[in-house]
mmCIF file of C-alpha atoms in Angstrom:
data_model
loop_
_atom_site.group_PDB
_atom_site.id
_atom_site.type_symbol
_atom_site.label_atom_id
_atom_site.label_comp_id
_atom_site.label_asym_id
_atom_site.label_seq_id
_atom_site.Cartn_x
_atom_site.Cartn_y
_atom_site.Cartn_z
ATOM 1 C CA MET A 1074 -33.927 -17.110 2.830
ATOM 2 C CA LYS A 1075 -31.514 -19.277 0.793
ATOM 3 C CA VAL A 1076 -33.752 -18.864 -2.221
ATOM 4 C CA VAL A 1077 -33.726 -15.081 -1.819
ATOM 5 C CA ILE A 1078 -29.924 -14.899 -1.493
ATOM 6 C CA CYS A 1079 -29.743 -16.953 -4.735
ATOM 7 C CA ILE A 1080 -32.410 -15.238 -6.804
ATOM 8 C CA LEU A 1081 -31.808 -11.608 -5.802
ATOM 9 C CA PRO A 1082 -28.248 -11.199 -7.264
ATOM 10 C CA ILE A 1083 -29.265 -13.124 -10.408
ATOM 11 C CA ILE A 1084 -32.077 -10.618 -11.007
ATOM 12 C CA CYS A 1085 -29.758 -7.712 -10.281
ATOM 13 C CA PHE A 1086 -27.144 -9.194 -12.689
ATOM 14 C CA LEU A 1087 -29.689 -9.448 -15.518
ATOM 15 C CA ILE A 1088 -30.768 -5.872 -14.951
ATOM 16 C CA SER A 1089 -27.159 -4.614 -14.751
ATOM 17 C CA MET A 1090 -26.090 -6.494 -17.856
ATOM 18 C CA HIS A 1091 -29.068 -5.179 -19.808
ATOM 19 C CA LYS A 1092 -28.380 -1.622 -18.729
ATOM 20 C CA TYR A 1093 -24.550 -1.480 -18.956
ATOM 21 C CA LYS A 1094 -23.673 -4.305 -21.385
ATOM 22 C CA ALA A 1095 -20.116 -4.449 -19.986
ATOM 23 C CA TRP A 1096 -18.484 -7.329 -18.161
ATOM 24 C CA ASN A 1097 -16.131 -5.042 -16.274
ATOM 25 C CA ASN A 1098 -18.959 -2.901 -14.850
ATOM 26 C CA PRO A 1099 -18.918 -3.040 -11.004
ATOM 27 C CA TYR A 1100 -22.593 -3.960 -10.726
ATOM 28 C CA VAL A 1101 -22.249 -6.780 -13.245
ATOM 29 C CA ILE A 1102 -19.184 -8.270 -11.581
ATOM 30 C CA PHE A 1103 -20.620 -7.798 -8.093
ATOM 31 C CA ASN A 1104 -23.811 -9.627 -8.948
ATOM 32 C CA ILE A 1105 -22.029 -12.419 -10.814
ATOM 33 C CA LEU A 1106 -20.025 -13.096 -7.664
ATOM 34 C CA TRP A 1107 -23.030 -13.144 -5.334
ATOM 35 C CA SER A 1108 -25.052 -15.229 -7.851
ATOM 36 C CA VAL A 1109 -22.346 -17.895 -7.597
ATOM 37 C CA VAL A 1110 -22.382 -17.637 -3.830
ATOM 38 C CA GLY A 1111 -26.192 -17.837 -3.737
ATOM 39 C CA ILE A 1112 -26.150 -20.923 -5.954
ATOM 40 C CA LEU A 1113 -23.561 -22.641 -3.796
ATOM 41 C CA ILE A 1114 -25.564 -21.904 -0.640
ATOM 42 C CA LEU A 1115 -28.795 -23.120 -2.274
ATOM 43 C CA CYS A 1116 -27.043 -26.335 -3.390
ATOM 44 C CA GLY A 1117 -25.472 -26.773 0.004
ATOM 45 C CA ASN A 1118 -22.407 -28.711 1.144
ATOM 46 C CA LYS A 1119 -22.668 -31.573 3.647
ATOM 47 C CA SER A 1120 -19.268 -30.501 5.081
ATOM 48 C CA VAL A 1121 -20.381 -26.910 5.856
ATOM 49 C CA TYR A 1122 -23.166 -25.766 8.142
ATOM 50 C CA THR A 1123 -26.073 -23.852 6.617
ATOM 51 C CA PRO A 1124 -25.578 -20.037 7.129
ATOM 52 C CA SER A 1125 -27.650 -18.485 9.930
ATOM 53 C CA ILE A 1126 -30.711 -16.352 9.105
ATOM 54 C CA THR A 1127 -28.940 -13.247 10.481
ATOM 55 C CA ALA A 1128 -25.870 -13.797 8.292
ATOM 56 C CA MET A 1129 -27.977 -14.264 5.128
ATOM 57 C CA LEU A 1130 -30.133 -11.261 6.027
ATOM 58 C CA CYS A 1131 -26.953 -9.202 6.399
ATOM 59 C CA VAL A 1132 -25.760 -10.282 2.946
ATOM 60 C CA ILE A 1133 -29.154 -9.616 1.356
ATOM 61 C CA THR A 1134 -29.207 -6.117 2.907
ATOM 62 C CA GLY A 1135 -25.749 -5.426 1.542
ATOM 63 C CA ILE A 1136 -26.604 -6.619 -1.956
ATOM 64 C CA ILE A 1137 -29.673 -4.372 -2.031
ATOM 65 C CA GLY A 1138 -27.684 -1.368 -0.784
ATOM 66 C CA PHE A 1139 -24.849 -1.820 -3.303
ATOM 67 C CA ASN A 1140 -27.237 -2.203 -6.233
ATOM 68 C CA LEU A 1141 -29.437 0.751 -5.278
ATOM 69 C CA SER A 1142 -26.368 3.007 -5.532
ATOM 70 C CA ALA A 1143 -26.693 2.560 -9.301
ATOM 71 C CA LEU A 1144 -29.792 4.794 -9.166
ATOM 72 C CA SER A 1145 -28.019 7.618 -7.364
ATOM 73 C CA ARG A 1146 -27.297 10.906 -9.064
ATOM 74 C CA ARG A 1147 -23.749 12.274 -9.163
ATOM 75 C CA ILE A 1148 -22.689 13.959 -5.950
ATOM 76 C CA THR A 1149 -20.291 16.873 -6.453
ATOM 77 C CA LEU A 1150 -18.196 18.144 -3.516
ATOM 78 C CA GLY A 1151 -15.568 20.844 -3.727
ATOM 79 C CA ASN A 1152 -13.526 21.708 -6.844
ATOM 80 C CA ARG A 1153 -14.236 19.265 -9.656
ATOM 81 C CA SER A 1154 -11.167 20.394 -11.579
ATOM 82 C CA VAL A 1155 -8.951 18.515 -9.175
ATOM 83 C CA LEU A 1156 -10.504 15.270 -10.308
ATOM 84 C CA ASN A 1157 -10.482 16.192 -13.994
ATOM 85 C CA VAL A 1158 -6.731 16.236 -14.428
ATOM 86 C CA LYS A 1159 -5.426 14.102 -17.266
ATOM 87 C CA TYR A 1160 -2.610 11.713 -16.299
ATOM 88 C CA MET A 1161 -0.137 9.812 -18.446
ATOM 89 C CA PHE A 1162 1.405 6.543 -17.306
ATOM 90 C CA ASN A 1163 5.196 6.587 -16.873
ATOM 91 C CA PRO A 1164 6.522 3.045 -17.598
ATOM 92 C CA ARG A 1165 10.162 4.003 -16.961
ATOM 93 C CA ARG A 1166 9.401 5.200 -13.437
ATOM 94 C CA ALA A 1167 7.210 2.126 -12.898
ATOM 95 C CA ALA A 1168 10.103 -0.110 -14.005
ATOM 96 C CA ILE A 1169 12.476 1.571 -11.556
ATOM 97 C CA ILE A 1170 9.982 1.175 -8.672
ATOM 98 C CA SER A 1171 9.352 -2.472 -9.664
ATOM 99 C CA THR A 1172 13.097 -3.147 -9.564
ATOM 100 C CA ILE A 1173 13.386 -1.694 -6.071
ATOM 101 C CA VAL A 1174 10.384 -3.653 -4.828
ATOM 102 C CA LEU A 1175 11.740 -6.827 -6.357
ATOM 103 C CA ILE A 1176 15.140 -6.479 -4.697
ATOM 104 C CA VAL A 1177 13.573 -5.692 -1.303
ATOM 105 C CA SER A 1178 11.047 -8.546 -1.745
ATOM 106 C CA PHE A 1179 13.896 -10.945 -2.492
ATOM 107 C CA PHE A 1180 15.771 -10.133 0.712
ATOM 108 C CA LEU A 1181 12.501 -10.330 2.669
ATOM 109 C CA SER A 1182 11.861 -13.781 1.173
ATOM 110 C CA ILE A 1183 15.269 -15.305 1.823
ATOM 111 C CA ASP A 1184 14.237 -16.984 5.073
ATOM 112 C CA ALA A 1185 11.090 -18.404 3.473
ATOM 113 C CA ILE A 1186 13.036 -19.712 0.491
ATOM 114 C CA ARG A 1187 15.589 -21.381 2.794
ATOM 115 C CA SER A 1188 12.745 -22.972 4.792
ATOM 116 C CA LEU A 1189 11.084 -24.168 1.602
ATOM 117 C CA LEU A 1190 14.295 -25.782 0.345
ATOM 118 C CA VAL A 1191 14.745 -27.801 3.597
ATOM 119 C CA GLY A 1192 11.182 -29.107 3.471
ATOM 120 C CA VAL A 1193 9.247 -26.763 5.813
ATOM 121 C CA SER A 1194 5.530 -26.719 5.022
ATOM 122 C CA TYR A 1195 3.802 -23.732 3.513
ATOM 123 C CA SER A 1196 1.540 -23.623 6.551
ATOM 124 C CA ASP A 1197 4.532 -23.101 8.869
ATOM 125 C CA ILE A 1198 6.075 -20.557 6.485
ATOM 126 C CA ARG A 1199 2.778 -18.647 6.473
ATOM 127 C CA ASN A 1200 2.644 -18.663 10.296
ATOM 128 C CA ASP A 1201 6.209 -17.321 10.489
ATOM 129 C CA TYR A 1202 5.363 -14.575 7.974
ATOM 130 C CA TYR A 1203 2.519 -13.232 10.116
ATOM 131 C CA THR A 1204 4.288 -13.549 13.436
ATOM 132 C CA TYR A 1205 5.940 -10.380 14.804
ATOM 133 C CA ASP A 1206 6.484 -10.810 18.515
ATOM 134 C CA GLY A 1207 9.989 -9.257 18.705
ATOM 135 C CA GLY A 1208 10.689 -5.530 18.406
ATOM 136 C CA GLY A 1209 12.583 -5.898 15.177
ATOM 137 C CA SER A 1210 9.801 -7.939 13.640
ATOM 138 C CA VAL A 1211 7.265 -5.254 14.492
ATOM 139 C CA LEU A 1212 9.281 -2.755 12.464
ATOM 140 C CA LEU A 1213 9.539 -5.266 9.664
ATOM 141 C CA TYR A 1214 5.771 -5.750 9.769
ATOM 142 C CA TYR A 1215 5.101 -2.019 9.369
ATOM 143 C CA PHE A 1216 7.739 -1.736 6.642
ATOM 144 C CA ARG A 1217 5.982 -4.440 4.674
ATOM 145 C CA GLU A 1218 2.471 -3.108 5.483
ATOM 146 C CA TYR A 1219 3.144 0.581 4.774
ATOM 147 C CA ILE A 1220 5.708 0.404 1.967
ATOM 148 C CA ILE A 1221 6.311 -2.884 0.253
ATOM 149 C CA ASP A 1222 2.777 -4.311 0.135
ATOM 150 C CA PRO A 1223 1.142 -1.196 -1.336
ATOM 151 C CA LEU A 1224 4.000 -0.705 -3.828
ATOM 152 C CA ARG A 1225 3.558 -4.311 -4.947
ATOM 153 C CA TYR A 1226 -0.028 -3.504 -5.919
ATOM 154 C CA VAL A 1227 1.342 -0.518 -7.877
ATOM 155 C CA VAL A 1228 3.835 -2.761 -9.661
ATOM 156 C CA ILE A 1229 1.219 -5.313 -10.612
ATOM 157 C CA VAL A 1230 -1.205 -2.680 -11.972
ATOM 158 C CA SER A 1231 1.716 -1.018 -13.833
ATOM 159 C CA ALA A 1232 2.594 -4.375 -15.435
ATOM 160 C CA ILE A 1233 -0.997 -4.702 -16.578
ATOM 161 C CA PHE A 1234 -0.670 -1.378 -18.382
ATOM 162 C CA ALA A 1235 2.529 -2.666 -19.933
ATOM 163 C CA ILE A 1236 0.820 -5.845 -21.129
ATOM 164 C CA PHE A 1237 -2.323 -4.294 -22.678
ATOM 165 C CA LYS A 1238 -1.005 -0.971 -23.928
ATOM 166 C CA LYS A 1239 1.644 -1.096 -26.690
ATOM 167 C CA GLU A 1240 2.844 2.406 -25.986
ATOM 168 C CA TYR A 1241 3.705 1.349 -22.417
ATOM 169 C CA ARG A 1242 5.277 -2.007 -23.253
ATOM 170 C CA SER A 1243 8.143 -2.898 -20.903
ATOM 171 C CA LYS A 1244 9.485 -6.418 -20.642
ATOM 172 C CA LEU A 1245 11.479 -5.467 -17.535
ATOM 173 C CA LEU A 1246 8.368 -4.207 -15.760
ATOM 174 C CA ILE A 1247 6.404 -7.336 -16.632
ATOM 175 C CA LEU A 1248 9.256 -9.602 -15.534
ATOM 176 C CA ASN A 1249 9.775 -7.731 -12.273
ATOM 177 C CA ALA A 1250 6.070 -7.835 -11.499
ATOM 178 C CA SER A 1251 5.889 -11.596 -12.165
ATOM 179 C CA LEU A 1252 8.847 -12.237 -9.864
ATOM 180 C CA CYS A 1253 7.325 -10.012 -7.147
ATOM 181 C CA VAL A 1254 4.104 -12.023 -7.235
ATOM 182 C CA LEU A 1255 6.076 -15.295 -7.132
ATOM 183 C CA LEU A 1256 8.172 -14.171 -4.186
ATOM 184 C CA GLN A 1257 5.103 -13.028 -2.289
ATOM 185 C CA ALA A 1258 3.407 -16.404 -2.863
ATOM 186 C CA VAL A 1259 6.512 -18.193 -1.687
ATOM 187 C CA SER A 1260 7.198 -15.975 1.328
ATOM 188 C CA ASN A 1261 3.782 -16.243 2.920
ATOM 189 C CA GLY A 1262 2.464 -19.475 1.410
ATOM 190 C CA GLY A 1263 -0.559 -17.518 0.239
ATOM 191 C CA ARG A 1264 -2.956 -18.197 -2.620
ATOM 192 C CA TYR A 1265 -4.528 -14.731 -2.434
ATOM 193 C CA ILE A 1266 -1.715 -13.014 -4.318
ATOM 194 C CA LEU A 1267 -2.111 -15.438 -7.239
ATOM 195 C CA MET A 1268 -5.910 -15.221 -7.328
ATOM 196 C CA ASN A 1269 -5.901 -11.433 -6.970
ATOM 197 C CA THR A 1270 -3.305 -10.931 -9.676
ATOM 198 C CA PHE A 1271 -5.572 -12.930 -11.973
ATOM 199 C CA PHE A 1272 -8.561 -10.758 -11.073
ATOM 200 C CA MET A 1273 -6.607 -7.587 -11.807
ATOM 201 C CA ILE A 1274 -5.359 -8.988 -15.148
ATOM 202 C CA ILE A 1275 -8.957 -9.761 -16.134
ATOM 203 C CA CYS A 1276 -10.049 -6.227 -15.284
ATOM 204 C CA GLY A 1277 -7.130 -4.751 -17.186
ATOM 205 C CA ALA A 1278 -7.904 -6.886 -20.235
ATOM 206 C CA LEU A 1279 -11.561 -5.791 -20.153
ATOM 207 C CA ILE A 1280 -11.066 -2.117 -19.554
ATOM 208 C CA LEU A 1281 -7.829 -1.390 -21.479
ATOM 209 C CA ASN A 1282 -8.513 -3.702 -24.451
ATOM 210 C CA ARG A 1283 -12.215 -3.014 -24.986
ATOM 211 C CA ASP A 1284 -11.690 -1.704 -28.564
ATOM 212 C CA VAL A 1285 -8.848 -4.026 -29.473
ATOM 213 C CA LYS A 1286 -9.245 -7.607 -30.643
ATOM 214 C CA LEU A 1287 -6.733 -9.995 -29.113
ATOM 215 C CA SER A 1288 -4.605 -12.006 -31.532
ATOM 216 C CA LEU A 1289 -4.441 -15.805 -31.277
ATOM 217 C CA LYS A 1290 -0.948 -15.473 -29.779
ATOM 218 C CA GLN A 1291 -2.199 -13.045 -27.087
ATOM 219 C CA LYS A 1292 -5.101 -15.339 -26.289
ATOM 220 C CA MET A 1293 -2.766 -18.281 -25.952
ATOM 221 C CA GLU A 1294 -0.460 -16.242 -23.661
ATOM 222 C CA ILE A 1295 -3.417 -15.303 -21.399
ATOM 223 C CA VAL A 1296 -4.604 -18.945 -21.247
ATOM 224 C CA PHE A 1297 -1.033 -20.084 -20.485
ATOM 225 C CA PHE A 1298 -0.575 -17.515 -17.721
ATOM 226 C CA GLY A 1299 -4.053 -18.344 -16.319
ATOM 227 C CA GLY A 1300 -3.011 -22.003 -16.301
ATOM 228 C CA ILE A 1301 0.169 -21.214 -14.383
ATOM 229 C CA LEU A 1302 -1.873 -19.267 -11.748
ATOM 230 C CA ALA A 1303 -4.382 -22.113 -11.537
ATOM 231 C CA TYR A 1304 -1.615 -24.626 -11.050
ATOM 232 C CA GLY A 1305 -0.093 -22.430 -8.342
ATOM 233 C CA LEU A 1306 -3.448 -22.278 -6.553
ATOM 234 C CA ILE A 1307 -3.786 -26.054 -6.697
ATOM 235 C CA PHE A 1308 -0.223 -26.633 -5.604
ATOM 236 C CA LEU A 1309 -0.489 -24.269 -2.624
ATOM 237 C CA THR A 1310 -3.875 -25.721 -1.664
ATOM 238 C CA ASN A 1311 -2.402 -29.211 -1.636
ATOM 239 C CA SER A 1312 0.795 -28.127 0.171
ATOM 240 C CA ARG A 1313 -1.030 -26.149 2.857
ATOM 241 C CA ALA A 1314 -3.654 -28.803 3.528
ATOM 242 C CA THR A 1315 -4.277 -29.358 7.211
ATOM 243 C CA TYR A 1316 -4.802 -32.776 8.800
ATOM 244 C CA LEU A 1317 -8.549 -32.279 8.212
ATOM 245 C CA MET A 1318 -7.914 -32.505 4.424
ATOM 246 C CA GLN A 1319 -5.204 -35.178 4.386
ATOM 247 C CA ASN A 1320 -7.576 -37.898 3.172
ATOM 248 C CA MET A 1321 -9.089 -35.740 0.402
ATOM 249 C CA THR A 1322 -8.112 -35.875 -3.259
ATOM 250 C CA ILE A 1323 -6.812 -32.696 -4.850
ATOM 251 C CA GLY A 1324 -10.168 -32.165 -6.473
ATOM 252 C CA GLU A 1325 -11.954 -32.485 -3.168
ATOM 253 C CA LYS A 1326 -9.478 -30.061 -1.583
ATOM 254 C CA MET A 1327 -10.069 -27.539 -4.309
ATOM 255 C CA PHE A 1328 -13.865 -27.850 -4.083
ATOM 256 C CA SER A 1329 -13.673 -27.548 -0.272
ATOM 257 C CA THR A 1330 -11.453 -24.490 -0.617
ATOM 258 C CA VAL A 1331 -13.759 -22.841 -3.240
ATOM 259 C CA TYR A 1332 -16.859 -23.530 -1.154
ATOM 260 C CA GLN A 1333 -15.230 -22.169 2.005
ATOM 261 C CA TYR A 1334 -13.948 -19.050 0.264
ATOM 262 C CA PHE A 1335 -17.214 -18.196 -1.472
ATOM 263 C CA ALA A 1336 -19.966 -19.675 0.674
ATOM 264 C CA GLY A 1337 -18.263 -20.690 3.879
ATOM 265 C CA SER A 1338 -17.732 -17.013 4.664
ATOM 266 C CA ILE A 1339 -21.472 -16.576 5.121
ATOM 267 C CA THR A 1340 -21.549 -19.508 7.553
ATOM 268 C CA TYR A 1341 -18.506 -18.068 9.299
ATOM 269 C CA LEU A 1342 -20.225 -14.666 9.676
ATOM 270 C CA GLY A 1343 -23.142 -16.392 11.369
ATOM 271 C CA GLU A 1344 -20.751 -18.146 13.730
ATOM 272 C CA VAL A 1345 -18.978 -14.869 14.582
ATOM 273 C CA ILE A 1346 -22.309 -13.285 15.444
ATOM 274 C CA LYS A 1347 -23.372 -16.354 17.466
ATOM 275 C CA ASN A 1348 -19.989 -16.483 19.246
ATOM 276 C CA THR A 1349 -20.056 -12.774 20.076
ATOM 277 C CA PRO A 1350 -23.746 -11.602 20.355
ATOM 278 C CA ASN A 1351 -22.688 -8.027 21.270
ATOM 279 C CA ILE A 1352 -20.491 -7.582 18.190
ATOM 280 C CA LYS A 1353 -23.290 -5.836 16.274
ATOM 281 C CA GLY A 1354 -22.399 -2.143 16.055
ATOM 282 C CA ALA A 1355 -19.146 -2.687 18.023
ATOM 283 C CA THR A 1356 -17.008 -0.476 15.762
ATOM 284 C CA TYR A 1357 -19.312 2.481 15.099
ATOM 285 C CA GLY A 1358 -18.450 2.741 11.375
ATOM 286 C CA VAL A 1359 -14.657 2.521 11.822
ATOM 287 C CA ASN A 1360 -14.241 -0.608 9.710
ATOM 288 C CA PHE A 1361 -15.287 1.201 6.545
ATOM 289 C CA VAL A 1362 -12.342 3.601 6.714
ATOM 290 C CA ALA A 1363 -9.959 1.747 9.057
ATOM 291 C CA GLY A 1364 -7.273 1.269 6.441
ATOM 292 C CA TRP A 1365 -7.056 5.007 5.850
ATOM 293 C CA ILE A 1366 -7.070 6.281 9.389
ATOM 294 C CA SER A 1367 -5.301 3.589 11.421
ATOM 295 C CA PRO A 1368 -1.782 4.790 10.375
ATOM 296 C CA LEU A 1369 -2.512 8.094 12.048
ATOM 297 C CA PHE A 1370 -3.266 6.365 15.355
ATOM 298 C CA VAL A 1371 -0.186 4.114 14.978
ATOM 299 C CA ILE A 1372 1.982 7.250 14.756
ATOM 300 C CA LEU A 1373 0.196 8.991 17.608
ATOM 301 C CA ASN A 1374 0.587 5.860 19.758
ATOM 302 C CA TYR A 1375 4.251 5.548 18.829
ATOM 303 C CA ILE A 1376 5.076 9.104 19.890
ATOM 304 C CA GLY A 1377 3.032 8.745 23.084
ATOM 305 C CA ILE A 1378 0.276 11.261 22.366
ATOM 306 C CA LEU A 1379 -2.672 8.848 22.176
ATOM 307 C CA SER A 1380 -3.134 5.191 22.815
ATOM 308 C CA TYR A 1381 -4.077 2.993 19.935
ATOM 309 C CA PRO A 1382 -7.949 2.735 20.049
ATOM 310 C CA GLN A 1383 -9.230 -0.696 20.939
ATOM 311 C CA VAL A 1384 -12.001 -0.323 18.410
ATOM 312 C CA PHE A 1385 -9.478 -1.112 15.643
ATOM 313 C CA SER A 1386 -8.790 -4.451 17.285
ATOM 314 C CA VAL A 1387 -12.382 -5.800 17.154
ATOM 315 C CA ILE A 1388 -11.912 -7.411 13.740
ATOM 316 C CA GLY A 1389 -8.580 -8.912 14.729
ATOM 317 C CA THR A 1390 -9.848 -10.363 18.015
ATOM 318 C CA GLU A 1391 -13.444 -11.319 17.221
ATOM 319 C CA ALA A 1392 -13.776 -11.730 13.442
ATOM 320 C CA CYS A 1393 -10.451 -13.514 12.948
ATOM 321 C CA LYS A 1394 -11.004 -16.291 15.433
ATOM 322 C CA VAL A 1395 -10.811 -19.842 14.149
ATOM 323 C CA LEU A 1396 -14.426 -21.059 14.322
ATOM 324 C CA LYS A 1397 -16.086 -24.292 13.348
ATOM 325 C CA ILE A 1398 -18.198 -24.000 10.182
ATOM 326 C CA GLY A 1399 -18.704 -27.722 9.663
ATOM 327 C CA GLU A 1400 -18.166 -31.033 11.357
ATOM 328 C CA ASN A 1401 -14.562 -31.135 10.172
ATOM 329 C CA LEU A 1402 -14.042 -27.641 8.812
ATOM 330 C CA TYR A 1403 -12.742 -24.496 10.433
ATOM 331 C CA TYR A 1404 -12.559 -20.964 9.091
ATOM 332 C CA ASN A 1405 -11.212 -17.588 10.126
ATOM 333 C CA ALA A 1406 -10.755 -13.955 9.192
ATOM 334 C CA MET A 1407 -13.247 -13.792 6.335
ATOM 335 C CA PRO A 1408 -16.724 -12.598 7.415
ATOM 336 C CA THR A 1409 -17.516 -11.048 3.940
ATOM 337 C CA VAL A 1410 -17.425 -7.327 3.311
ATOM 338 C CA PHE A 1411 -20.917 -7.089 4.749
ATOM 339 C CA GLY A 1412 -19.729 -8.668 7.950
ATOM 340 C CA TYR A 1413 -17.413 -5.686 8.477
ATOM 341 C CA PHE A 1414 -20.347 -3.363 7.806
ATOM 342 C CA TYR A 1415 -22.633 -5.306 10.206
ATOM 343 C CA ILE A 1416 -20.019 -5.135 12.949
ATOM 344 C CA ASP A 1417 -19.858 -1.394 12.251
ATOM 345 C CA GLY A 1418 -23.524 -0.841 12.999
ATOM 346 C CA GLY A 1419 -25.899 -3.682 12.314
ATOM 347 C CA LEU A 1420 -28.177 -3.907 9.296
ATOM 348 C CA VAL A 1421 -28.584 -0.131 9.064
ATOM 349 C CA LEU A 1422 -24.901 0.550 8.470
ATOM 350 C CA THR A 1423 -24.684 -2.577 6.325
ATOM 351 C CA PHE A 1424 -27.130 -0.943 3.924
ATOM 352 C CA ILE A 1425 -25.597 2.558 4.147
ATOM 353 C CA GLU A 1426 -21.963 1.489 3.759
ATOM 354 C CA ALA A 1427 -22.791 -0.927 0.938
ATOM 355 C CA TRP A 1428 -24.572 1.937 -0.828
ATOM 356 C CA ILE A 1429 -21.555 4.294 -0.334
ATOM 357 C CA TRP A 1430 -19.159 1.638 -1.567
ATOM 358 C CA GLY A 1431 -21.329 0.942 -4.629
ATOM 359 C CA TYR A 1432 -21.440 4.623 -5.419
ATOM 360 C CA ILE A 1433 -17.659 4.905 -5.144
ATOM 361 C CA CYS A 1434 -17.287 1.958 -7.541
ATOM 362 C CA LYS A 1435 -19.718 3.548 -9.914
ATOM 363 C CA ARG A 1436 -17.854 6.881 -10.028
ATOM 364 C CA LEU A 1437 -14.435 5.242 -10.401
ATOM 365 C CA TYR A 1438 -15.740 3.144 -13.259
ATOM 366 C CA THR A 1439 -17.240 6.191 -14.997
ATOM 367 C CA ARG A 1440 -13.936 8.148 -14.839
ATOM 368 C CA ALA A 1441 -11.980 5.121 -15.952
ATOM 369 C CA GLY A 1442 -14.340 4.681 -18.886
ATOM 370 C CA ASN A 1443 -13.798 8.306 -19.871
ATOM 371 C CA GLY A 1444 -10.126 7.551 -20.510
ATOM 372 C CA ASN A 1445 -8.564 8.823 -17.263
ATOM 373 C CA LEU A 1446 -5.628 6.402 -16.866
ATOM 374 C CA LEU A 1447 -5.026 7.137 -13.207
ATOM 375 C CA PHE A 1448 -8.623 6.349 -12.418
ATOM 376 C CA THR A 1449 -8.352 3.272 -14.621
ATOM 377 C CA ALA A 1450 -5.492 2.070 -12.407
ATOM 378 C CA VAL A 1451 -7.485 2.894 -9.275
ATOM 379 C CA TYR A 1452 -10.576 1.072 -10.641
ATOM 380 C CA ILE A 1453 -8.450 -2.030 -11.275
ATOM 381 C CA LEU A 1454 -7.611 -1.952 -7.585
ATOM 382 C CA MET A 1455 -11.264 -1.529 -6.638
ATOM 383 C CA PHE A 1456 -12.217 -4.298 -9.048
ATOM 384 C CA LEU A 1457 -10.103 -6.541 -6.887
ATOM 385 C CA GLN A 1458 -12.210 -5.672 -3.813
ATOM 386 C CA ILE A 1459 -15.423 -6.297 -5.726
ATOM 387 C CA CYS A 1460 -14.150 -9.784 -6.685
ATOM 388 C CA ASN A 1461 -13.389 -10.439 -2.982
ATOM 389 C CA ALA A 1462 -16.672 -9.124 -1.638
ATOM 390 C CA SER A 1463 -17.616 -12.611 -0.394
ATOM 391 C CA THR A 1464 -14.516 -12.861 1.766
ATOM 392 C CA ARG A 1465 -13.212 -9.688 3.390
ATOM 393 C CA TRP A 1466 -13.123 -5.883 3.272
ATOM 394 C CA PHE A 1467 -9.714 -5.000 1.850
ATOM 395 C CA LEU A 1468 -10.133 -1.363 2.768
ATOM 396 C CA TYR A 1469 -9.641 -2.399 6.337
ATOM 397 C CA SER A 1470 -5.987 -3.041 5.363
ATOM 398 C CA THR A 1471 -3.567 -0.111 5.391
ATOM 399 C CA GLY A 1472 -1.380 -1.820 2.764
ATOM 400 C CA TYR A 1473 -4.217 -1.935 0.305
ATOM 401 C CA CYS A 1474 -5.434 1.629 1.001
ATOM 402 C CA LEU A 1475 -1.963 3.095 0.633
ATOM 403 C CA ALA A 1476 -1.756 1.494 -2.812
ATOM 404 C CA TYR A 1477 -4.396 4.019 -3.967
ATOM 405 C CA ILE A 1478 -2.137 6.859 -2.841
ATOM 406 C CA TYR A 1479 1.108 5.357 -4.117
ATOM 407 C CA MET A 1480 -0.433 4.752 -7.498
ATOM 408 C CA ARG A 1481 0.143 8.424 -8.270
ATOM 409 C CA LEU A 1482 3.900 7.764 -8.308
ATOM 410 C CA VAL A 1483 3.741 6.111 -11.739
ATOM 411 C CA PHE A 1484 1.615 8.820 -13.392
ATOM 412 C CA ASP A 1485 2.528 12.266 -14.709
ATOM 413 C CA ARG A 1486 0.001 15.051 -14.654
ATOM 414 C CA GLU A 1487 -0.579 16.464 -18.128
ATOM 415 C CA LYS A 1488 -3.328 19.058 -18.122
ATOM 416 C CA PHE A 1489 -6.857 19.922 -16.988
ATOM 417 C CA VAL A 1490 -9.693 18.443 -18.980
ATOM 418 C CA GLU A 1491 -13.416 18.606 -18.629
ATOM 419 C CA GLU A 1492 -15.227 15.422 -17.671
ATOM 420 C CA GLU A 1493 -17.473 14.139 -20.430
#
């Protein structure tokens, strides 16, 4: 089974690269990721348990489903003209939004900055960030989740447009976005924001600069910025190290982190299934669209019309538990995207939902490739999910899903055009 999970994505990558010849293509990126994961699993790590057969079968099913969506014909529903509108990016409006988000982010980060200055660990800062027991903190949580977090995605993508498109160049927008990322990393002690920003920049460089050769200065700037992000990842990894990693060198901590993020998630999925045998099919397909529909139930629950369905809590209670994935290693909250699908409905829904997701990626990429800037921005967001396929399903998060809707705020509709 380990050989299959290694060879299958490599074969799919070679086929995709031969067919599309584009590094930003969803099938190419998807299969690169899972090829790396497969190689890691095949090589093994003495500190991490070998993934269970069920977990590896789940991943293999998902890989097959996603790749088979490439063979699907275009599905047309409703009025196509709605999707064929041409949009122009508005850097001035994006700069204004970025300034507002930066100011709010600064005030939300004051306590974390104070804690950092007096020597509080990033681990404790992160715990405080995700704790909302009091009534006021609950409101703050939803304010961050429904407004600030999605707008931060919008600001980052807008800054990418400003970097790679001369006509949209805005130093203020780029500066604000950089500070927003920095404040987010400081306020929750998280490495994800740094890594995900890097992924989005890579996608922007590939899809917005495909016909433009980068100058030596631009290449040096990208290398420098990438180096800063890499240093930030290493620094946070070292600062957040638990007692289990205290005797490791920085290199060992980084390797352990990389292995856990990319291959440990498969082992973790197996432990989740083992720990909760009845979790298969526990959410009836809800996980796939949870980020879109959960706000509706939050509102209905708040006004007393309908209680918040327990089905939305399955991931939080069962697939976010801290479980042992090695003799001295523990993991939580990242059962891979296919783990979410498996919890939705076993291997059947794993295949179906992976196929649907692959088809969505395919259509977004096609529209972005045809020059639709709004869909380019949306594809950069989806590219982020593809790069995180081995960890978690971002579309379970309301903050991430709302970013797709809020992205429209920085674009002006121009006219109707026919899709090529």
